């Protein structure tokens, strides 16, 4: 994982105007890195209860996840 943020970072289909709360997000890289790195694939459902407790957005704003990763060639240990 290279980056992971959970919150309401920008306008979208659910929020079309600024209510003074956009840009609220939590850095969740550590949590997602522990769950995802080193695996061939990983599914993270959003909303996710463990991530949901980390962001500081008002309850009216539905958060979303922005994440980045880099694939690396693995080593076959067999």
Coordinates of C-alpha atoms in Angstrom, one line a residue:
X1 CA 0.0 0.0 0.0
X2 CA 1.3 3.5 -0.8
X3 CA -1.6 5.6 0.5
X4 CA -5.1 5.2 2.1
X5 CA -7.5 7.9 3.2
X6 CA -11.0 7.4 4.5
X7 CA -13.5 10.3 4.8
X8 CA -15.1 12.9 2.5
X9 CA -12.3 14.4 0.6
X10 CA -14.1 16.2 -2.3
X11 CA -17.4 16.9 -4.0
X12 CA -19.2 14.0 -5.7
X13 CA -22.6 12.7 -6.6
X14 CA -23.6 12.6 -2.9
X15 CA -22.3 16.0 -2.0
X16 CA -22.6 18.7 -4.7
X17 CA -21.9 21.8 -2.6
X18 CA -19.5 22.6 0.2
X19 CA -21.1 22.5 3.7
X20 CA -17.8 23.4 5.4
X21 CA -16.9 19.8 6.1
X22 CA -15.2 18.6 2.9
X23 CA -11.6 17.7 3.3
X24 CA -12.2 15.7 6.5
X25 CA -10.4 12.4 6.3
X26 CA -8.3 10.0 8.3
X27 CA -5.0 8.4 7.2
X28 CA -5.8 4.7 7.3
X29 CA -2.7 3.5 5.6
X30 CA -1.5 1.5 8.6
X31 CA -4.8 -0.3 9.0
X32 CA -5.1 -1.2 5.3
X33 CA -1.5 -2.1 4.9
X34 CA -1.8 -4.6 7.7
X35 CA -4.9 -6.1 6.1
X36 CA -3.8 -6.0 2.4
X37 CA -0.1 -6.0 1.8
X38 CA 1.5 -9.3 0.9
X39 CA -1.7 -10.8 -0.5
X40 CA -2.6 -11.6 -4.1
X41 CA -6.0 -9.9 -3.6
X42 CA -8.0 -8.3 -0.9
X43 CA -11.6 -7.1 -0.8
X44 CA -12.5 -4.2 1.6
X45 CA -16.2 -3.3 1.9
X46 CA -17.1 0.3 2.4
X47 CA -18.4 1.4 4.8
X48 CA -16.1 -0.6 7.0
X49 CA -16.8 -0.4 10.7
X50 CA -13.1 -0.3 11.8
X51 CA -12.3 2.5 9.3
X52 CA -15.6 4.3 10.0
X53 CA -14.4 5.0 13.6
X54 CA -11.3 6.8 12.4
X55 CA -12.7 9.7 10.3
X56 CA -13.8 13.1 11.6
X57 CA -16.6 13.9 9.1
X58 CA -20.1 14.9 10.2
X59 CA -22.4 11.9 10.3
X60 CA -24.5 13.4 7.4
X61 CA -21.6 13.0 5.0
X62 CA -21.0 9.4 3.8
X63 CA -17.3 8.7 3.7
X64 CA -15.4 6.9 1.0
X65 CA -12.0 5.3 0.7
X66 CA -9.2 6.5 -1.5
X67 CA -6.3 4.0 -1.7
X68 CA -3.2 3.5 -3.8
X69 CA -0.9 0.5 -4.1
X70 CA 2.0 -0.9 -6.1
X71 CA 2.2 -4.5 -7.2
X72 CA 5.5 -6.2 -6.8
X73 CA 6.8 -9.5 -8.1
X74 CA 6.7 -12.1 -5.5
X75 CA 9.1 -14.9 -4.7
X76 CA 7.9 -18.5 -5.0
X77 CA 9.0 -20.3 -1.9
X78 CA 8.2 -23.8 -3.2

